[in-house]
C-alpha cells in the first residue's frame, strides 16, 4: 500500500474518531447559553451544566464543612482548656510557695496577707542581700529603712512596664516586644515569671498535677489536629483528576486546619523539637492547598505533591500519630 | 463525512448580523447561533470525545462570542473568528479538566454517523483511536480538523493562527506518527 493509499485509508478510518451524535442538542445548549448569559459568564468546564458538580457530590460539601467545623471547634476548645489550665497552674500555690508565704507571714512589720504578686514586684525578701535588715521597711522616705540606711535611692521609673491583664505577660512601654520579666525566686528551685510558668519548662516545677494537665490537653489537641491534617492530605493525594471540583472544598478545609496549625505553632506543643518542624512543613503545604481551585493549573498541584514527597510530610504525620489515635 | 461548506455561510450577511447581535437583538443572536452551532459542536466533540465536555465547550464558545462580538474587527471571516474561539476554548478546557474520553466505553455508542467501521477490525479501530489520542495537541488538532472534519489548510491556518505551511507540516507529522503506530496492521506502510 502506498503512502497515498494509507492517507486515504486514514481519512476513512478516522471518521469514527470521537464521532459526534447525529443530532446537535441545539435547544438544550441554547437554553444553557441564555441562562449563563443571564447570570453571568461563569461556566464550569467538565460537567453538563453549572449545576452538575453539586449534583454529582450531593453531600461531599456538607461533609467537608462539618468535618472542618468540628476540627476547628476541637482545636479551639483544646487550646482554650490548655490556656485555662496553664493559668490555674500558675495561680495555684505549690508547696514551695506555700512555705515561702508562711515564712513571710512570720516576718515582723509585714502584713501576713500580702497582695498577689505582680510582674513589677521585686525579689522575695528571703533573697535580699545580707546587708539589708529583715523586717525593716524598704521605703527610703521612712527613717531607718534599708534604703535610707544604705543611701540607696528608689529606682526612677520613667516608663514603668505594665501588666497585660491577668495573663501575666509584661508589655514593654513601646507596647511591642515583651520585656524580660522580673523573676521571683522561690526556695526550692521553682521559678515564677510574671505569674506565668517559665517558658523553658513550660510548667511550674514541683507540681506534677499542674504540669501534666496542660501537657495532656495540648498533646490531645495536637494529635487530633495531626489526624485531621493526615486525613486532608490523604484526601488530596487520592483524589482523581476528575475531582477537580473538590479542590475548592479541600481548600476550605485546609484553611481551617491552617488556622489551627498556626495556633499550635504558638503553643507549648511547638516547643517539641521534632514536632515544630513538622508543624512548619504542614503549614507550608496547607498554604499551598488553600490556594487550590478548580482553575488551578496542573503544575501547581504537582508542586504540592512534590512538597509532600520531598518533605515526607504524610509519612512524618503518620509517624507522629500513635497507633489508635487515627480517625479519632 | 458530513461537511458544511463555508460557501453556505456566505449567504449570511455577516456585517448586518454582527450589528444586530451587538445591538442585542434576540432573533439575530439565535440566527448567529443556529448558523454555526452544528459545526462548532462537531469540532468540540471531535476534540473532547465527551458529550458533556462538547456541550460545555460549545456553550462557552458562544457565550464568549456574544461577549466579544463588539471587539470583532472583521480581519477574518466571522466563521474563522468563531472557530478560533471554539478551538481555544476546547483545548484550554481539555487541558484544565484532562478528561479525555475513556476507551472502555462501548465503541458502538458513538458510531451512529455513517462510517466504514463495520468493515474494519475492532483492534485496528481501537489502535487508531489510541494513536490519535497520543498525538501531540497541535498535531491532533490539525489532523482532526483536516482529515476528520474536512477543514482546508487555509481555514486551519486562520483558526489556529498558524501559517499554512505549519498546518501542512503538522498534518504530515501526525500521519507519519499514525503510520508508525499502525505498523502492526500494515508493515508495508512504514517506509
PDB file of N, CA, C and O in Angstrom, chain A residues 58-121:
ATOM      1  N   UNK A  58     -23.562  15.272  46.125  1.00  0.00           N
ATOM      2  CA  UNK A  58     -24.601  15.977  46.860  1.00  0.00           C
ATOM      3  C   UNK A  58     -24.239  16.249  48.311  1.00  0.00           C
ATOM      4  O   UNK A  58     -24.659  17.231  48.886  1.00  0.00           O
ATOM      5  N   UNK A  59     -23.456  15.365  48.922  1.00  0.00           N
ATOM      6  CA  UNK A  59     -23.182  15.550  50.342  1.00  0.00           C
ATOM      7  C   UNK A  59     -21.721  15.833  50.627  1.00  0.00           C
ATOM      8  O   UNK A  59     -21.343  15.990  51.773  1.00  0.00           O
ATOM      9  N   UNK A  60     -20.907  15.815  49.591  1.00  0.00           N
ATOM     10  CA  UNK A  60     -19.474  15.982  49.823  1.00  0.00           C
ATOM     11  C   UNK A  60     -19.180  17.319  50.469  1.00  0.00           C
ATOM     12  O   UNK A  60     -18.431  17.396  51.444  1.00  0.00           O
ATOM     13  N   UNK A  61     -19.789  18.392  49.966  1.00  0.00           N
ATOM     14  CA  UNK A  61     -19.524  19.708  50.512  1.00  0.00           C
ATOM     15  C   UNK A  61     -19.950  19.803  51.972  1.00  0.00           C
ATOM     16  O   UNK A  61     -19.220  20.296  52.822  1.00  0.00           O
ATOM     17  N   UNK A  62     -21.146  19.273  52.268  1.00  0.00           N
ATOM     18  CA  UNK A  62     -21.634  19.353  53.634  1.00  0.00           C
ATOM     19  C   UNK A  62     -20.736  18.539  54.569  1.00  0.00           C
ATOM     20  O   UNK A  62     -20.423  18.970  55.672  1.00  0.00           O
ATOM     21  N   UNK A  63     -20.304  17.378  54.112  1.00  0.00           N
ATOM     22  CA  UNK A  63     -19.440  16.541  54.960  1.00  0.00           C
ATOM     23  C   UNK A  63     -18.143  17.265  55.266  1.00  0.00           C
ATOM     24  O   UNK A  63     -17.677  17.282  56.404  1.00  0.00           O
ATOM     25  N   UNK A  64     -17.559  17.843  54.239  1.00  0.00           N
ATOM     26  CA  UNK A  64     -16.287  18.531  54.452  1.00  0.00           C
ATOM     27  C   UNK A  64     -16.465  19.707  55.394  1.00  0.00           C
ATOM     28  O   UNK A  64     -15.630  19.958  56.261  1.00  0.00           O
ATOM     29  N   UNK A  65     -17.568  20.437  55.215  1.00  0.00           N
ATOM     30  CA  UNK A  65     -17.799  21.575  56.091  1.00  0.00           C
ATOM     31  C   UNK A  65     -17.950  21.130  57.532  1.00  0.00           C
ATOM     32  O   UNK A  65     -17.395  21.745  58.449  1.00  0.00           O
ATOM     33  N   UNK A  66     -18.718  20.063  57.734  1.00  0.00           N
ATOM     34  CA  UNK A  66     -18.916  19.590  59.098  1.00  0.00           C
ATOM     35  C   UNK A  66     -17.601  19.137  59.704  1.00  0.00           C
ATOM     36  O   UNK A  66     -17.303  19.428  60.865  1.00  0.00           O
ATOM     37  N   UNK A  67     -16.828  18.403  58.915  1.00  0.00           N
ATOM     38  CA  UNK A  67     -15.540  17.923  59.425  1.00  0.00           C
ATOM     39  C   UNK A  67     -14.637  19.097  59.765  1.00  0.00           C
ATOM     40  O   UNK A  67     -13.985  19.113  60.820  1.00  0.00           O
ATOM     41  N   UNK A  68     -14.611  20.088  58.888  1.00  0.00           N
ATOM     42  CA  UNK A  68     -13.753  21.244  59.146  1.00  0.00           C
ATOM     43  C   UNK A  68     -14.217  22.005  60.381  1.00  0.00           C
ATOM     44  O   UNK A  68     -13.413  22.399  61.227  1.00  0.00           O
ATOM     45  N   UNK A  69     -15.528  22.195  60.494  1.00  0.00           N
ATOM     46  CA  UNK A  69     -16.048  22.921  61.657  1.00  0.00           C
ATOM     47  C   UNK A  69     -15.750  22.162  62.937  1.00  0.00           C
ATOM     48  O   UNK A  69     -15.355  22.757  63.954  1.00  0.00           O
ATOM     49  N   UNK A  70     -15.914  20.843  62.904  1.00  0.00           N
ATOM     50  CA  UNK A  70     -15.633  20.045  64.089  1.00  0.00           C
ATOM     51  C   UNK A  70     -14.163  20.130  64.462  1.00  0.00           C
ATOM     52  O   UNK A  70     -13.805  20.235  65.645  1.00  0.00           O
ATOM     53  N   UNK A  71     -13.310  20.095  63.456  1.00  0.00           N
ATOM     54  CA  UNK A  71     -11.869  20.147  63.732  1.00  0.00           C
ATOM     55  C   UNK A  71     -11.496  21.481  64.369  1.00  0.00           C
ATOM     56  O   UNK A  71     -10.761  21.534  65.361  1.00  0.00           O
ATOM     57  N   UNK A  72     -12.033  22.556  63.810  1.00  0.00           N
ATOM     58  CA  UNK A  72     -11.707  23.882  64.353  1.00  0.00           C
ATOM     59  C   UNK A  72     -12.236  24.019  65.775  1.00  0.00           C
ATOM     60  O   UNK A  72     -11.559  24.523  66.676  1.00  0.00           O
ATOM     61  N   UNK A  73     -13.461  23.539  65.994  1.00  0.00           N
ATOM     62  CA  UNK A  73     -14.049  23.614  67.328  1.00  0.00           C
ATOM     63  C   UNK A  73     -13.209  22.840  68.318  1.00  0.00           C
ATOM     64  O   UNK A  73     -12.945  23.293  69.441  1.00  0.00           O
ATOM     65  N   UNK A  74     -12.769  21.674  67.899  1.00  0.00           N
ATOM     66  CA  UNK A  74     -11.978  20.827  68.789  1.00  0.00           C
ATOM     67  C   UNK A  74     -10.653  21.494  69.133  1.00  0.00           C
ATOM     68  O   UNK A  74     -10.250  21.554  70.307  1.00  0.00           O
ATOM     69  N   UNK A  75      -9.998  22.004  68.125  1.00  0.00           N
ATOM     70  CA  UNK A  75      -8.694  22.638  68.367  1.00  0.00           C
ATOM     71  C   UNK A  75      -8.870  23.867  69.251  1.00  0.00           C
ATOM     72  O   UNK A  75      -8.125  24.084  70.210  1.00  0.00           O
ATOM     73  N   UNK A  76      -9.898  24.675  68.950  1.00  0.00           N
ATOM     74  CA  UNK A  76     -10.113  25.885  69.751  1.00  0.00           C
ATOM     75  C   UNK A  76     -10.419  25.523  71.190  1.00  0.00           C
ATOM     76  O   UNK A  76      -9.906  26.137  72.136  1.00  0.00           O
ATOM     77  N   UNK A  77     -11.246  24.507  71.394  1.00  0.00           N
ATOM     78  CA  UNK A  77     -11.566  24.079  72.751  1.00  0.00           C
ATOM     79  C   UNK A  77     -10.318  23.585  73.464  1.00  0.00           C
ATOM     80  O   UNK A  77     -10.065  23.911  74.624  1.00  0.00           O
ATOM     81  N   UNK A  78      -9.535  22.795  72.753  1.00  0.00           N
ATOM     82  CA  UNK A  78      -8.323  22.260  73.368  1.00  0.00           C
ATOM     83  C   UNK A  78      -7.350  23.344  73.759  1.00  0.00           C
ATOM     84  O   UNK A  78      -6.794  23.340  74.864  1.00  0.00           O
ATOM     85  N   UNK A  79      -7.164  24.291  72.849  1.00  0.00           N
ATOM     86  CA  UNK A  79      -6.242  25.387  73.169  1.00  0.00           C
ATOM     87  C   UNK A  79      -6.780  26.194  74.342  1.00  0.00           C
ATOM     88  O   UNK A  79      -6.052  26.593  75.250  1.00  0.00           O
ATOM     89  N   UNK A  80      -8.089  26.414  74.355  1.00  0.00           N
ATOM     90  CA  UNK A  80      -8.684  27.158  75.463  1.00  0.00           C
ATOM     91  C   UNK A  80      -8.513  26.437  76.780  1.00  0.00           C
ATOM     92  O   UNK A  80      -8.127  27.042  77.792  1.00  0.00           O
ATOM     93  N   UNK A  81      -8.766  25.144  76.789  1.00  0.00           N
ATOM     94  CA  UNK A  81      -8.588  24.356  78.016  1.00  0.00           C
ATOM     95  C   UNK A  81      -7.132  24.388  78.449  1.00  0.00           C
ATOM     96  O   UNK A  81      -6.823  24.530  79.638  1.00  0.00           O
ATOM     97  N   UNK A  82      -6.260  24.281  77.460  1.00  0.00           N
ATOM     98  CA  UNK A  82      -4.836  24.301  77.788  1.00  0.00           C
ATOM     99  C   UNK A  82      -4.432  25.614  78.433  1.00  0.00           C
ATOM    100  O   UNK A  82      -3.745  25.629  79.460  1.00  0.00           O
ATOM    101  N   UNK A  83      -4.891  26.713  77.887  1.00  0.00           N
ATOM    102  CA  UNK A  83      -4.529  28.015  78.454  1.00  0.00           C
ATOM    103  C   UNK A  83      -5.150  28.200  79.830  1.00  0.00           C
ATOM    104  O   UNK A  83      -4.531  28.713  80.747  1.00  0.00           O
ATOM    105  N   UNK A  84      -6.396  27.744  79.955  1.00  0.00           N
ATOM    106  CA  UNK A  84      -7.084  27.896  81.230  1.00  0.00           C
ATOM    107  C   UNK A  84      -6.352  27.099  82.311  1.00  0.00           C
ATOM    108  O   UNK A  84      -6.091  27.599  83.396  1.00  0.00           O
ATOM    109  N   UNK A  85      -6.006  25.871  81.981  1.00  0.00           N
ATOM    110  CA  UNK A  85      -5.342  25.047  82.993  1.00  0.00           C
ATOM    111  C   UNK A  85      -3.937  25.570  83.273  1.00  0.00           C
ATOM    112  O   UNK A  85      -3.448  25.478  84.397  1.00  0.00           O
ATOM    113  N   UNK A  86      -3.296  26.167  82.258  1.00  0.00           N
ATOM    114  CA  UNK A  86      -1.972  26.731  82.494  1.00  0.00           C
ATOM    115  C   UNK A  86      -2.059  27.924  83.439  1.00  0.00           C
ATOM    116  O   UNK A  86      -1.235  28.084  84.337  1.00  0.00           O
ATOM    117  N   UNK A  87      -3.102  28.744  83.272  1.00  0.00           N
ATOM    118  CA  UNK A  87      -3.259  29.874  84.170  1.00  0.00           C
ATOM    119  C   UNK A  87      -3.562  29.415  85.580  1.00  0.00           C
ATOM    120  O   UNK A  87      -3.049  29.952  86.557  1.00  0.00           O
ATOM    121  N   UNK A  88      -4.382  28.410  85.682  1.00  0.00           N
ATOM    122  CA  UNK A  88      -4.695  27.893  87.005  1.00  0.00           C
ATOM    123  C   UNK A  88      -3.449  27.331  87.662  1.00  0.00           C
ATOM    124  O   UNK A  88      -3.231  27.490  88.853  1.00  0.00           O
ATOM    125  N   UNK A  89      -2.627  26.685  86.868  1.00  0.00           N
ATOM    126  CA  UNK A  89      -1.415  26.106  87.435  1.00  0.00           C
ATOM    127  C   UNK A  89      -0.499  27.199  87.958  1.00  0.00           C
ATOM    128  O   UNK A  89       0.173  27.031  88.973  1.00  0.00           O
ATOM    129  N   UNK A  90      -0.496  28.333  87.277  1.00  0.00           N
ATOM    130  CA  UNK A  90       0.390  29.414  87.721  1.00  0.00           C
ATOM    131  C   UNK A  90      -0.146  30.075  88.977  1.00  0.00           C
ATOM    132  O   UNK A  90       0.604  30.614  89.774  1.00  0.00           O
ATOM    133  N   UNK A  91      -1.425  30.064  89.180  1.00  0.00           N
ATOM    134  CA  UNK A  91      -2.016  30.705  90.358  1.00  0.00           C
ATOM    135  C   UNK A  91      -1.975  29.771  91.558  1.00  0.00           C
ATOM    136  O   UNK A  91      -1.767  30.187  92.689  1.00  0.00           O
ATOM    137  N   UNK A  92      -2.123  28.498  91.306  1.00  0.00           N
ATOM    138  CA  UNK A  92      -2.179  27.546  92.412  1.00  0.00           C
ATOM    139  C   UNK A  92      -0.847  27.514  93.157  1.00  0.00           C
ATOM    140  O   UNK A  92       0.198  27.364  92.530  1.00  0.00           O
ATOM    141  N   UNK A  93      -0.842  27.663  94.499  1.00  0.00           N
ATOM    142  CA  UNK A  93       0.424  27.658  95.243  1.00  0.00           C
ATOM    143  C   UNK A  93       1.017  26.259  95.280  1.00  0.00           C
ATOM    144  O   UNK A  93       0.328  25.276  95.530  1.00  0.00           O
ATOM    145  N   UNK A  94       2.269  26.229  95.003  1.00  0.00           N
ATOM    146  CA  UNK A  94       2.979  24.970  95.124  1.00  0.00           C
ATOM    147  C   UNK A  94       3.436  24.827  96.561  1.00  0.00           C
ATOM    148  O   UNK A  94       3.401  25.787  97.340  1.00  0.00           O
ATOM    149  N   UNK A  95       3.882  23.672  96.957  1.00  0.00           N
ATOM    150  CA  UNK A  95       4.408  23.515  98.323  1.00  0.00           C
ATOM    151  C   UNK A  95       5.525  24.493  98.601  1.00  0.00           C
ATOM    152  O   UNK A  95       5.630  25.042  99.698  1.00  0.00           O
ATOM    153  N   UNK A  96       6.335  24.775  97.627  1.00  0.00           N
ATOM    154  CA  UNK A  96       7.448  25.692  97.855  1.00  0.00           C
ATOM    155  C   UNK A  96       6.947  27.103  98.122  1.00  0.00           C
ATOM    156  O   UNK A  96       7.409  27.787  99.047  1.00  0.00           O
ATOM    157  N   UNK A  97       5.983  27.558  97.342  1.00  0.00           N
ATOM    158  CA  UNK A  97       5.475  28.911  97.550  1.00  0.00           C
ATOM    159  C   UNK A  97       4.711  28.987  98.851  1.00  0.00           C
ATOM    160  O   UNK A  97       4.710  30.026  99.517  1.00  0.00           O
ATOM    161  N   UNK A  98       4.037  27.925  99.203  1.00  0.00           N
ATOM    162  CA  UNK A  98       3.326  27.923 100.482  1.00  0.00           C
ATOM    163  C   UNK A  98       4.301  28.098 101.626  1.00  0.00           C
ATOM    164  O   UNK A  98       4.042  28.839 102.582  1.00  0.00           O
ATOM    165  N   UNK A  99       5.438  27.428 101.522  1.00  0.00           N
ATOM    166  CA  UNK A  99       6.445  27.562 102.572  1.00  0.00           C
ATOM    167  C   UNK A  99       6.977  28.992 102.611  1.00  0.00           C
ATOM    168  O   UNK A  99       7.152  29.575 103.685  1.00  0.00           O
ATOM    169  N   UNK A 100       7.189  29.546 101.438  1.00  0.00           N
ATOM    170  CA  UNK A 100       7.683  30.919 101.397  1.00  0.00           C
ATOM    171  C   UNK A 100       6.664  31.876 101.991  1.00  0.00           C
ATOM    172  O   UNK A 100       7.007  32.803 102.725  1.00  0.00           O
ATOM    173  N   UNK A 101       5.422  31.654 101.710  1.00  0.00           N
ATOM    174  CA  UNK A 101       4.380  32.520 102.247  1.00  0.00           C
ATOM    175  C   UNK A 101       4.311  32.425 103.765  1.00  0.00           C
ATOM    176  O   UNK A 101       4.129  33.427 104.456  1.00  0.00           O
ATOM    177  N   UNK A 102       4.474  31.213 104.258  1.00  0.00           N
ATOM    178  CA  UNK A 102       4.417  31.068 105.707  1.00  0.00           C
ATOM    179  C   UNK A 102       5.599  31.767 106.353  1.00  0.00           C
ATOM    180  O   UNK A 102       5.493  32.327 107.433  1.00  0.00           O
ATOM    181  N   UNK A 103       6.753  31.733 105.645  1.00  0.00           N
ATOM    182  CA  UNK A 103       7.908  32.440 106.183  1.00  0.00           C
ATOM    183  C   UNK A 103       7.676  33.953 106.171  1.00  0.00           C
ATOM    184  O   UNK A 103       8.036  34.668 107.063  1.00  0.00           O
ATOM    185  N   UNK A 104       7.033  34.420 105.100  1.00  0.00           N
ATOM    186  CA  UNK A 104       6.724  35.851 105.034  1.00  0.00           C
ATOM    187  C   UNK A 104       5.819  36.257 106.188  1.00  0.00           C
ATOM    188  O   UNK A 104       5.949  37.295 106.785  1.00  0.00           O
ATOM    189  N   UNK A 105       4.874  35.401 106.435  1.00  0.00           N
ATOM    190  CA  UNK A 105       3.927  35.733 107.497  1.00  0.00           C
ATOM    191  C   UNK A 105       4.625  35.853 108.840  1.00  0.00           C
ATOM    192  O   UNK A 105       4.167  36.579 109.727  1.00  0.00           O
ATOM    193  N   UNK A 106       5.760  35.173 108.972  1.00  0.00           N
ATOM    194  CA  UNK A 106       6.466  35.210 110.246  1.00  0.00           C
ATOM    195  C   UNK A 106       7.344  36.431 110.379  1.00  0.00           C
ATOM    196  O   UNK A 106       7.831  36.744 111.460  1.00  0.00           O
ATOM    197  N   UNK A 107       7.540  37.160 109.296  1.00  0.00           N
ATOM    198  CA  UNK A 107       8.405  38.335 109.342  1.00  0.00           C
ATOM    199  C   UNK A 107       7.641  39.493 109.987  1.00  0.00           C
ATOM    200  O   UNK A 107       6.532  39.810 109.576  1.00  0.00           O
ATOM    201  N   UNK A 108       8.260  40.176 111.020  1.00  0.00           N
ATOM    202  CA  UNK A 108       7.557  41.284 111.670  1.00  0.00           C
ATOM    203  C   UNK A 108       7.368  42.449 110.708  1.00  0.00           C
ATOM    204  O   UNK A 108       8.093  42.589 109.732  1.00  0.00           O
ATOM    205  N   UNK A 109       6.446  43.323 111.042  1.00  0.00           N
ATOM    206  CA  UNK A 109       6.152  44.552 110.292  1.00  0.00           C
ATOM    207  C   UNK A 109       5.753  44.260 108.852  1.00  0.00           C
ATOM    208  O   UNK A 109       5.883  45.103 107.986  1.00  0.00           O
ATOM    209  N   UNK A 110       5.372  43.089 108.588  1.00  0.00           N
ATOM    210  CA  UNK A 110       4.920  42.783 107.217  1.00  0.00           C
ATOM    211  C   UNK A 110       3.555  42.128 107.320  1.00  0.00           C
ATOM    212  O   UNK A 110       3.373  41.217 108.102  1.00  0.00           O
ATOM    213  N   UNK A 111       2.629  42.632 106.544  1.00  0.00           N
ATOM    214  CA  UNK A 111       1.294  42.045 106.636  1.00  0.00           C
ATOM    215  C   UNK A 111       1.321  40.567 106.252  1.00  0.00           C
ATOM    216  O   UNK A 111       2.037  40.156 105.343  1.00  0.00           O
ATOM    217  N   UNK A 112       0.565  39.822 107.031  1.00  0.00           N
ATOM    218  CA  UNK A 112       0.559  38.372 106.794  1.00  0.00           C
ATOM    219  C   UNK A 112      -0.009  38.053 105.421  1.00  0.00           C
ATOM    220  O   UNK A 112       0.444  37.145 104.748  1.00  0.00           O
ATOM    221  N   UNK A 113      -1.007  38.841 105.015  1.00  0.00           N
ATOM    222  CA  UNK A 113      -1.591  38.585 103.706  1.00  0.00           C
ATOM    223  C   UNK A 113      -1.128  39.664 102.741  1.00  0.00           C
ATOM    224  O   UNK A 113      -1.594  40.802 102.778  1.00  0.00           O
ATOM    225  N   UNK A 114      -0.152  39.326 101.990  1.00  0.00           N
ATOM    226  CA  UNK A 114       0.338  40.279 101.002  1.00  0.00           C
ATOM    227  C   UNK A 114      -0.508  40.161  99.755  1.00  0.00           C
ATOM    228  O   UNK A 114      -1.056  39.103  99.461  1.00  0.00           O
ATOM    229  N   UNK A 115      -0.636  41.264  99.032  1.00  0.00           N
ATOM    230  CA  UNK A 115      -1.412  41.181  97.788  1.00  0.00           C
ATOM    231  C   UNK A 115      -0.723  40.237  96.802  1.00  0.00           C
ATOM    232  O   UNK A 115       0.481  40.005  96.912  1.00  0.00           O
ATOM    233  N   UNK A 116      -1.466  39.753  95.863  1.00  0.00           N
ATOM    234  CA  UNK A 116      -0.870  38.830  94.883  1.00  0.00           C
ATOM    235  C   UNK A 116       0.281  39.502  94.153  1.00  0.00           C
ATOM    236  O   UNK A 116       0.234  40.690  93.835  1.00  0.00           O
ATOM    237  N   UNK A 117       1.310  38.735  93.953  1.00  0.00           N
ATOM    238  CA  UNK A 117       2.487  39.292  93.307  1.00  0.00           C
ATOM    239  C   UNK A 117       2.187  39.633  91.869  1.00  0.00           C
ATOM    240  O   UNK A 117       1.490  38.915  91.172  1.00  0.00           O
ATOM    241  N   UNK A 118       2.722  40.745  91.476  1.00  0.00           N
ATOM    242  CA  UNK A 118       2.570  41.154  90.083  1.00  0.00           C
ATOM    243  C   UNK A 118       3.933  41.132  89.420  1.00  0.00           C
ATOM    244  O   UNK A 118       4.952  40.883  90.053  1.00  0.00           O
ATOM    245  N   UNK A 119       3.906  41.455  88.152  1.00  0.00           N
ATOM    246  CA  UNK A 119       5.153  41.413  87.399  1.00  0.00           C
ATOM    247  C   UNK A 119       6.150  42.436  87.899  1.00  0.00           C
ATOM    248  O   UNK A 119       7.349  42.258  87.782  1.00  0.00           O
ATOM    249  N   UNK A 120       5.644  43.527  88.442  1.00  0.00           N
ATOM    250  CA  UNK A 120       6.543  44.609  88.821  1.00  0.00           C
ATOM    251  C   UNK A 120       7.089  44.432  90.226  1.00  0.00           C
ATOM    252  O   UNK A 120       7.908  45.219  90.667  1.00  0.00           O
ATOM    253  N   UNK A 121       6.646  43.404  90.908  1.00  0.00           N
ATOM    254  CA  UNK A 121       7.166  43.202  92.256  1.00  0.00           C
ATOM    255  C   UNK A 121       8.600  42.739  92.182  1.00  0.00           C
ATOM    256  O   UNK A 121       9.015  42.045  91.265  1.00  0.00           O
TER     257      UNK A 121
END
